[in-house]
Coordinates of C-alpha atoms in Angstrom, one line a residue:
M771 CA -11.3 -4.6 1.7
P772 CA -9.6 -1.2 1.7
R773 CA -8.6 0.7 -1.4
T774 CA -4.9 1.2 -1.0
R775 CA -3.0 2.1 -4.1
S776 CA 0.5 1.9 -5.4
L777 CA 2.3 5.2 -5.5
T778 CA 2.5 4.9 -9.3
A779 CA -1.3 4.5 -9.5
L780 CA -1.9 7.4 -7.1
A781 CA 0.5 9.6 -9.1
T782 CA -1.4 8.8 -12.3
A783 CA -4.7 9.7 -10.7
L784 CA -3.3 13.0 -9.3
V785 CA -1.9 14.0 -12.7
T786 CA -5.2 13.4 -14.5
T787 CA -7.3 15.2 -11.9
C788 CA -8.7 18.4 -13.3
V789 CA -7.0 21.7 -12.5
L790 CA -9.6 24.1 -13.7
A791 CA -13.3 23.7 -12.9
T792 CA -14.4 24.8 -16.4
A793 CA -12.1 22.3 -17.9
C794 CA -13.6 19.5 -15.8
T795 CA -17.3 20.1 -15.7
G796 CA -18.5 22.8 -17.9
P797 CA -21.0 25.4 -16.6
S798 CA -23.0 24.4 -13.5
G799 CA -25.7 27.0 -14.0
S800 CA -29.0 25.9 -12.4
A801 CA -27.9 22.3 -12.0
A802 CA -29.6 22.0 -8.7
A803 CA -33.0 23.1 -10.0
D804 CA -34.2 19.6 -10.9
D805 CA -37.3 18.0 -9.2
P806 CA -36.0 15.2 -7.0
K807 CA -39.5 13.6 -7.1
A808 CA -39.5 13.4 -10.9
D809 CA -38.7 10.2 -12.7
V810 CA -35.0 10.2 -13.3
T811 CA -32.0 7.9 -13.9
L812 CA -28.7 8.6 -12.1
N813 CA -25.3 7.3 -13.2
F814 CA -23.4 6.1 -10.1
W815 CA -19.7 5.1 -10.5
H816 CA -17.7 3.3 -7.9
G817 CA -14.3 1.5 -7.6
W818 CA -15.3 -1.8 -6.0
S819 CA -14.5 -4.9 -8.1
A820 CA -14.4 -8.0 -5.9
P821 CA -17.7 -10.0 -6.3
G822 CA -18.7 -9.7 -2.6
E823 CA -18.1 -5.9 -2.6
V824 CA -20.0 -5.4 -5.9
A825 CA -22.9 -7.4 -4.5
A826 CA -22.9 -5.3 -1.3
I827 CA -23.0 -2.0 -3.1
E828 CA -25.8 -3.2 -5.5
E829 CA -27.8 -4.4 -2.4
N830 CA -27.4 -0.9 -1.0
I831 CA -28.6 0.7 -4.2
A832 CA -31.5 -1.7 -4.3
R833 CA -32.6 -0.6 -0.9
F834 CA -32.3 3.1 -1.9
Q835 CA -34.4 2.5 -5.1
A836 CA -37.1 0.7 -3.0
A837 CA -37.4 3.8 -0.9
H838 CA -37.2 6.2 -3.9
P839 CA -39.1 4.4 -6.7
N840 CA -38.9 7.5 -9.0
I841 CA -35.1 7.4 -9.0
K842 CA -33.4 4.6 -11.0
V843 CA -29.6 4.2 -10.5
K844 CA -27.4 2.8 -13.2
V845 CA -24.3 1.4 -11.4
T846 CA -20.9 1.2 -13.0
G847 CA -18.1 -0.5 -11.0
N848 CA -14.3 -0.9 -11.0
M849 CA -13.8 2.8 -12.0
T850 CA -10.5 4.5 -11.2
D851 CA -10.1 8.2 -10.6
D852 CA -8.4 8.4 -14.0
K853 CA -11.6 7.1 -15.7
I854 CA -13.8 9.3 -13.5
N855 CA -11.8 12.4 -14.4
Q856 CA -11.9 11.7 -18.1
A857 CA -15.7 11.2 -18.0
L858 CA -16.2 14.4 -16.0
R859 CA -14.2 16.4 -18.5
A860 CA -16.2 14.9 -21.4
G861 CA -19.6 15.5 -19.7
G862 CA -22.8 14.4 -21.4
D863 CA -25.5 12.0 -20.4
K864 CA -23.1 9.1 -19.9
A865 CA -21.0 11.0 -17.3
P866 CA -21.4 10.1 -13.7
D867 CA -23.8 12.1 -11.5
V868 CA -22.5 10.5 -8.3
V869 CA -19.0 9.1 -7.7
S870 CA -17.4 7.0 -5.0
S871 CA -13.6 7.3 -4.9
F872 CA -11.1 5.4 -2.8
T873 CA -8.5 8.1 -3.3
T874 CA -9.0 10.4 -0.2
D875 CA -5.7 12.0 -1.1
S876 CA -7.4 13.5 -4.2
V877 CA -10.1 15.3 -2.2
G878 CA -8.2 18.6 -2.2
K879 CA -8.0 18.5 -6.0
F880 CA -11.7 17.5 -6.4
C881 CA -12.7 20.4 -4.2
N882 CA -10.1 22.9 -5.6
S883 CA -10.9 22.2 -9.2
G884 CA -14.6 22.3 -8.9
A885 CA -15.0 18.8 -10.3
F886 CA -17.4 18.0 -7.4
T887 CA -20.2 20.1 -6.0
D888 CA -19.9 21.7 -2.6
L889 CA -22.3 19.6 -0.5
G890 CA -22.6 22.2 2.2
P891 CA -25.8 23.8 0.8
F892 CA -27.4 20.4 0.4
L893 CA -26.6 19.4 4.0
A894 CA -28.1 22.7 5.2
K895 CA -31.2 22.3 3.1
S896 CA -31.7 18.8 4.6
G897 CA -31.1 20.1 8.1
I898 CA -28.0 17.9 8.6
D899 CA -25.2 19.1 10.9
A900 CA -22.2 17.2 9.5
T901 CA -20.3 17.7 12.8
K902 CA -23.0 15.8 14.6
V903 CA -23.2 13.0 12.1
F904 CA -19.6 12.2 11.2
P905 CA -16.4 11.8 13.2
R906 CA -14.2 14.9 13.1
T907 CA -11.3 13.2 11.3
L908 CA -13.5 12.0 8.5
L909 CA -14.7 15.5 7.9
D910 CA -11.1 16.6 7.8
Y911 CA -10.3 14.4 4.8
T912 CA -13.6 15.0 2.9
R913 CA -13.4 18.8 2.7
F914 CA -10.8 21.4 1.6
D915 CA -10.6 25.1 2.2
G916 CA -14.2 25.3 3.4
N917 CA -15.6 23.2 0.6
Q918 CA -17.3 20.0 1.7
C919 CA -17.2 18.5 -1.8
T920 CA -17.3 14.9 -0.6
L921 CA -18.7 12.9 2.3
P922 CA -17.4 9.8 4.0
L923 CA -18.7 6.3 3.0
L924 CA -17.2 3.8 5.4
H925 CA -13.6 4.2 6.5
D926 CA -10.5 2.3 7.5
A927 CA -8.5 2.4 10.7
Y928 CA -4.9 1.2 10.9
G929 CA -3.5 -0.8 13.7
L930 CA -1.4 -3.9 14.5
V931 CA -2.4 -7.4 13.5
Y932 CA -0.3 -10.1 15.2
N933 CA 0.3 -13.8 15.5
K934 CA -0.7 -14.8 19.0
D935 CA 0.9 -18.2 18.7
A936 CA 4.3 -16.6 17.9
F937 CA 3.9 -14.3 20.8
R938 CA 3.2 -17.2 23.2
E939 CA 6.1 -19.1 21.8
A940 CA 8.4 -16.2 22.5
G941 CA 7.0 -15.6 26.0
I942 CA 5.4 -12.2 25.0
T943 CA 2.2 -11.7 26.9
E944 CA 0.8 -8.5 25.3
P945 CA 1.2 -6.4 22.2
P946 CA 3.7 -3.5 22.5
G947 CA 2.2 -0.1 23.4
T948 CA 5.4 2.0 23.1
W949 CA 7.9 2.3 20.3
S950 CA 10.8 1.1 22.4
R951 CA 8.9 -2.0 23.4
F952 CA 7.8 -2.5 19.8
V953 CA 11.4 -2.6 18.7
E954 CA 12.2 -5.2 21.5
V955 CA 9.3 -7.4 20.5
A956 CA 10.1 -7.2 16.8
R957 CA 13.7 -8.3 17.4
Q958 CA 12.5 -11.1 19.7
L959 CA 10.1 -12.4 17.1
T960 CA 12.6 -12.3 14.2
K961 CA 14.2 -15.6 13.2
P962 CA 17.2 -15.1 10.9
S963 CA 18.1 -17.9 8.4
G964 CA 21.5 -17.4 6.8
D965 CA 21.5 -14.1 4.9
S966 CA 17.7 -14.1 5.0
Y967 CA 14.9 -14.9 7.5
E968 CA 12.6 -17.7 8.5
R969 CA 10.4 -14.9 9.9
V970 CA 10.6 -11.2 10.8
G971 CA 8.9 -9.7 13.7
I972 CA 7.7 -6.9 11.5
M973 CA 8.5 -5.8 7.9
P974 CA 9.5 -2.2 8.7
T975 CA 10.4 -0.9 5.2
F976 CA 8.1 1.6 3.6
H977 CA 7.5 -0.7 0.6
G978 CA 5.9 -3.2 2.9
Y979 CA 2.3 -2.9 2.0
E980 CA 0.5 -0.7 4.5
T981 CA 3.7 0.4 6.3
T982 CA 3.8 3.9 4.8
P983 CA 5.4 7.1 6.3
M984 CA 2.0 8.6 6.8
R985 CA 0.7 5.7 8.8
L986 CA 3.7 5.7 11.1
A987 CA 3.9 9.5 11.4
A988 CA 0.3 9.5 12.7
Q989 CA 1.6 7.9 15.9
W990 CA 3.8 11.0 16.5
S991 CA 0.7 13.3 16.0
P992 CA 2.5 15.5 13.4
T993 CA 1.4 18.9 12.0
Y994 CA 2.0 18.8 8.2
F995 CA 1.3 22.5 7.5
T996 CA 1.6 25.8 9.3
P997 CA -1.5 27.9 9.9
D998 CA -0.6 29.9 6.8
G999 CA -0.4 26.7 4.7
R1000 CA 3.4 26.3 4.4
A1001 CA 4.9 22.8 4.6
N1002 CA 6.0 22.0 8.1
L1003 CA 7.9 18.7 7.9
A1004 CA 11.2 20.4 9.0
G1005 CA 9.4 22.6 11.5
D1006 CA 7.7 19.8 13.4
P1007 CA 10.2 17.5 15.2
A1008 CA 7.7 14.6 14.9
F1009 CA 8.7 13.9 11.3
A1010 CA 12.4 13.6 12.0
R1011 CA 11.8 11.5 15.1
M1012 CA 9.6 9.1 13.2
L1013 CA 12.1 8.7 10.4
S1014 CA 15.0 8.2 12.8
A1015 CA 13.0 5.6 14.8
Q1016 CA 12.0 3.7 11.6
K1017 CA 15.6 3.7 10.3
D1018 CA 16.8 2.4 13.7
L1019 CA 14.3 -0.4 13.5
V1020 CA 15.3 -1.3 9.9
D1021 CA 18.9 -1.4 11.1
K1022 CA 18.2 -3.5 14.2
L1023 CA 16.3 -6.1 12.2
G1024 CA 19.1 -6.7 9.8
G1025 CA 19.4 -3.7 7.5
Y1026 CA 17.6 -2.4 4.4
G1027 CA 19.2 -4.7 1.9
R1028 CA 18.6 -7.9 3.8
L1029 CA 15.0 -7.0 4.6
E1030 CA 14.2 -6.0 1.1
R1031 CA 15.6 -9.2 -0.3
F1032 CA 13.3 -11.1 2.1
R1033 CA 10.3 -8.8 1.1
A1034 CA 10.8 -9.9 -2.5
T1035 CA 9.7 -13.4 -1.5
F1036 CA 6.3 -12.1 -0.3
G1037 CA 3.0 -12.8 -2.1
D1038 CA 0.3 -10.4 -3.2
E1039 CA -1.2 -8.2 -0.5
W1040 CA -4.7 -9.3 -1.3
S1041 CA -4.1 -13.0 -1.8
A1042 CA -3.7 -16.1 0.5
E1043 CA 0.1 -15.7 -0.1
H1044 CA 0.3 -12.6 2.1
P1045 CA 3.4 -13.1 4.3
F1046 CA 1.3 -12.7 7.5
H1047 CA -0.9 -15.5 6.4
Q1048 CA 2.1 -17.7 5.8
G1049 CA 3.9 -16.9 9.0
K1050 CA 6.7 -15.0 7.4
V1051 CA 5.9 -11.9 9.5
A1052 CA 4.6 -12.0 13.1
M1053 CA 3.3 -8.5 13.3
Q1054 CA 1.6 -6.6 10.4
I1055 CA 0.7 -2.9 10.2
D1056 CA -2.8 -3.2 8.6
G1057 CA -6.4 -2.3 8.7
E1058 CA -9.6 -3.9 10.0
W1059 CA -10.0 -6.2 6.9
R1060 CA -6.8 -8.2 7.6
P1061 CA -8.1 -10.6 10.4
G1062 CA -11.0 -11.7 8.2
M1063 CA -8.8 -12.1 5.1
A1064 CA -6.3 -14.2 7.1
Q1065 CA -9.1 -16.4 8.4
E1066 CA -10.4 -16.9 4.9
A1067 CA -6.9 -17.8 3.8
G1068 CA -7.0 -20.7 6.3
V1069 CA -4.3 -19.6 8.8
T1070 CA -3.8 -22.1 11.6
F1071 CA -2.6 -19.6 14.3
E1072 CA -4.6 -17.4 16.6
I1073 CA -4.9 -13.7 15.4
G1074 CA -4.7 -10.7 17.7
T1075 CA -5.2 -7.0 17.0
A1076 CA -4.0 -3.9 18.8
P1077 CA -3.4 -0.2 18.2
L1078 CA 0.0 0.7 16.7
P1079 CA 2.6 1.7 19.3
V1080 CA 3.2 5.3 20.2
P1081 CA 6.5 7.1 21.0
D1082 CA 7.5 6.5 24.6
D1083 CA 6.9 10.2 25.5
Q1084 CA 3.3 9.9 24.2
A1085 CA 2.3 6.7 26.1
A1086 CA -0.9 8.4 27.3
D1087 CA -2.1 8.5 23.7
Y1088 CA -1.9 4.8 23.1
G1089 CA -4.9 3.7 21.2
K1090 CA -4.8 6.3 18.4
G1091 CA -4.1 5.5 14.7
Y1092 CA -4.3 6.7 11.1
L1093 CA -7.7 6.9 9.5
S1094 CA -8.6 6.9 5.8
G1095 CA -11.6 5.8 3.8
T1096 CA -14.0 6.0 0.8
V1097 CA -15.5 9.3 -0.2
V1098 CA -18.7 10.1 -2.2
G1099 CA -19.2 13.3 -4.3
M1100 CA -21.6 14.7 -6.9
A1101 CA -20.4 15.8 -10.3
R1102 CA -20.7 19.6 -10.6
G1103 CA -21.8 19.3 -14.2
S1104 CA -24.7 17.0 -13.4
K1105 CA -28.2 18.3 -14.2
K1106 CA -29.8 16.0 -11.6
Q1107 CA -28.2 17.2 -8.5
N1108 CA -31.2 17.3 -6.2
A1109 CA -32.0 13.6 -7.1
A1110 CA -28.3 12.8 -6.8
W1111 CA -28.2 14.3 -3.4
E1112 CA -31.0 11.9 -2.3
L1113 CA -28.7 9.0 -3.2
V1114 CA -25.6 10.6 -1.5
K1115 CA -27.6 11.5 1.6
Y1116 CA -29.0 7.9 1.8
M1117 CA -25.6 6.2 1.4
T1118 CA -23.7 8.4 3.8
T1119 CA -26.2 9.4 6.5
D1120 CA -28.8 6.7 6.8
T1121 CA -27.7 4.6 9.8
D1122 CA -29.2 1.3 8.6
A1123 CA -27.7 1.7 5.1
V1124 CA -24.2 2.5 6.5
V1125 CA -24.3 -0.4 9.0
A1126 CA -25.5 -2.9 6.4
F1127 CA -22.8 -1.9 4.0
A1128 CA -20.1 -1.9 6.7
N1129 CA -21.2 -5.4 7.8
A1130 CA -21.1 -6.6 4.2
I1131 CA -17.6 -5.5 3.3
H1132 CA -16.0 -5.5 6.8
N1133 CA -15.1 -1.8 6.9
V1134 CA -15.5 0.7 9.8
P1135 CA -18.8 2.6 9.7
S1136 CA -18.5 6.3 8.9
T1137 CA -21.2 7.9 11.1
L1138 CA -21.3 8.3 14.8
A1139 CA -24.7 6.6 15.0
A1140 CA -23.6 3.7 12.9
L1141 CA -20.5 3.1 15.1
D1142 CA -22.8 2.7 18.1
S1143 CA -25.5 0.7 16.3
P1144 CA -26.6 -2.6 17.8
K1145 CA -26.9 -4.0 14.3
L1146 CA -23.1 -3.6 13.7
Q1147 CA -21.4 -7.0 13.6
V1148 CA -18.4 -6.7 16.0
T1149 CA -15.8 -9.4 16.7
P1150 CA -13.1 -8.9 19.3
E1151 CA -10.6 -8.4 16.5
F1152 CA -12.8 -5.8 14.8
K1153 CA -13.5 -3.9 18.0
T1154 CA -9.9 -2.8 18.1
F1155 CA -10.3 -0.9 14.9
L1156 CA -13.6 0.6 16.1
D1157 CA -11.8 1.9 19.2
I1158 CA -9.0 3.4 17.0
A1159 CA -11.6 5.1 14.9
R1160 CA -13.2 6.6 18.0
H1161 CA -10.0 7.7 19.6
P1162 CA -9.8 11.5 19.9
R1163 CA -6.1 11.6 18.9
S1164 CA -6.5 9.5 15.8
S1165 CA -5.7 11.5 12.7
T1166 CA -5.4 11.6 8.9
T1167 CA -3.3 13.5 6.3
P1168 CA -4.8 16.9 5.5
A1169 CA -6.3 17.7 2.1
Q1170 CA -4.3 20.0 -0.2
A1171 CA -4.8 21.6 -3.6
D1172 CA -2.2 19.2 -5.1
G1173 CA -4.1 16.2 -3.9
G1174 CA -1.6 13.7 -2.5
T1175 CA 1.4 14.9 -4.3
Y1176 CA 2.9 16.2 -1.1
Q1177 CA 2.6 12.7 0.4
L1178 CA 4.4 11.2 -2.6
T1179 CA 7.2 13.8 -2.0
F1180 CA 7.4 12.9 1.7
T1181 CA 7.4 9.2 0.8
D1182 CA 10.2 9.5 -1.7
F1183 CA 12.3 11.2 1.0
A1184 CA 11.5 8.5 3.5
Y1185 CA 12.7 5.9 1.0
A1186 CA 16.0 7.6 0.8
V1187 CA 16.3 7.8 4.6
E1188 CA 15.6 4.1 5.2
K1189 CA 18.2 3.2 2.5
G1190 CA 20.8 5.2 4.3
E1191 CA 21.2 7.6 1.4
V1192 CA 20.4 10.6 3.6
T1193 CA 22.4 11.4 6.7
D1194 CA 21.1 14.9 7.5
I1195 CA 17.4 14.4 8.0
A1196 CA 16.7 18.0 9.0
A1197 CA 18.3 19.4 5.9
G1198 CA 16.5 16.9 3.7
L1199 CA 13.1 17.7 5.3
A1200 CA 13.7 21.4 4.6
R1201 CA 14.3 20.6 0.9
T1202 CA 11.2 18.4 1.0
D1203 CA 9.2 21.4 2.4
R1204 CA 10.4 23.6 -0.4
Q1205 CA 9.3 21.1 -3.0
I1206 CA 5.9 20.6 -1.4
D1207 CA 5.3 24.4 -1.2
A1208 CA 6.3 24.8 -4.9
D1209 CA 3.9 21.9 -6.0
I1210 CA 1.0 23.3 -4.0
A1211 CA 1.6 26.8 -5.4
K1212 CA 1.6 25.4 -8.9
A1213 CA -1.7 23.5 -8.2
K1214 CA -3.4 26.6 -7.0

C-alpha cells in the first residue's frame, strides 16, 4: 500500500521538520567512527502499520540480522514524520538511528536541515555507484543540492486503473492514450442520475484521492524551477495547459459542485467502500496497489490497468507517469552510523531483499536489478506499473529546501481554478511563483 497523506497531515510534517541542523541533531563529530563488526543495537523507525506490511518489514529485518548476527535491530512502526522529527531533536539512546519515511516531499528539508546524514561517502566507501543501482527519477527525489541524504526503498508508479466490464458495455475497446480521447471516454462512461450520478467515468476533482495536480502535471512533463532555482509555474506553459484541461474535464462531466456532491458519497480510500470497488467510478488515477486491493474487496468486474493519458501533442511519450516512494535515511546524531549503514545498504541495495519486500507489500522495486529479477512476482496488471517506472520520461516533483510546501501552494491554486474562482490562470500562476520563491527563501 502506498503512503499518501492528506494535505493537512503533510503540512504538519513540513512545519515540524527541523530548520537548523544543530537544532535537530546536535553535534555529529566522529559519529561514523564506530566499528560495524562490534555488537550493537540499532533503533529503526518506520511508518508501516497494516499487519501484512508490519510483518513484511519484520521479515526483512530478520533476514538482515541473520546475515549480521552482531547487529540487533529494535523496530518501531507507525511513526509519522512529526514523531521522527521530535525524536531527532531530543536525541539520546532512544532516538532512531535509521528512519524510513513515506514523505518524499520532505527530503529537501531532511537534507537541507542536516537531520539526516549525507550517504554519499558511505556509498563511495562501499564501492556503490548509485546511478547504476537506482533509476534516475528515484535518485532525483532522494537527494537535494548534492546531498544524498536518503535512498529509495520501494516506490510507487501512478497510472490508470479501469473497469473493463464498463468499457465493454460502452463499446470501448482500449484505454485512452491521449487527453482528448480520455475526455471522450470519461463522458461516455458517465451515467447521470438526477442531480447526481449513478457512475462517473472519472472523478476529476483534485480532492479525489490520488488525482492531485502533481500527478496530472507529470503527463505534461513540466519544469517546476528554472536553472537558478526560481519557481517556473508561470514560465512553463505546461502548468496552465494542464489546469485548463482539467477544468474543462470537470465542466464536461457536470461541473465542480455536482461532482463534489457525488464525491461526498465515496468511502474511505483504503477500504472496501472505495468508489472504484463499488462501481461508482469507471476509471481511477491510482498506483500499483489498487488492482490487488480491489480484488481483495471482492469486485465482480474485470480490472484493467494502463498509463495515464498524455496531451495530444505528446502522444509519442505515452507510457510515462508520476513516480514517488518510500525513503530511508540515517540520523546525523547517531553514534552507530557505520552499523546503521549496513542496515540501510542491505534494505536498499540487496536485490533479494528488495524483491522480497516488494513482493510482500505489492510495491514497485526500487533498484534496476530488482526490477529485472526473475523472483519478482508480476501479474499483467502489475506489469503496467513496472513499465511506467521504467519509462525514460516518467518524472517526479523536485526536492526543495521547504520540503513540499511549494506543492501545497500549487495545489491550493489548482483548487481555486477547478472551482471557477480563478479566470486568469497566467496571472494566478505568477502570484503562486512569488509565494513559492518567498517560502523557499525563508526555508533557506
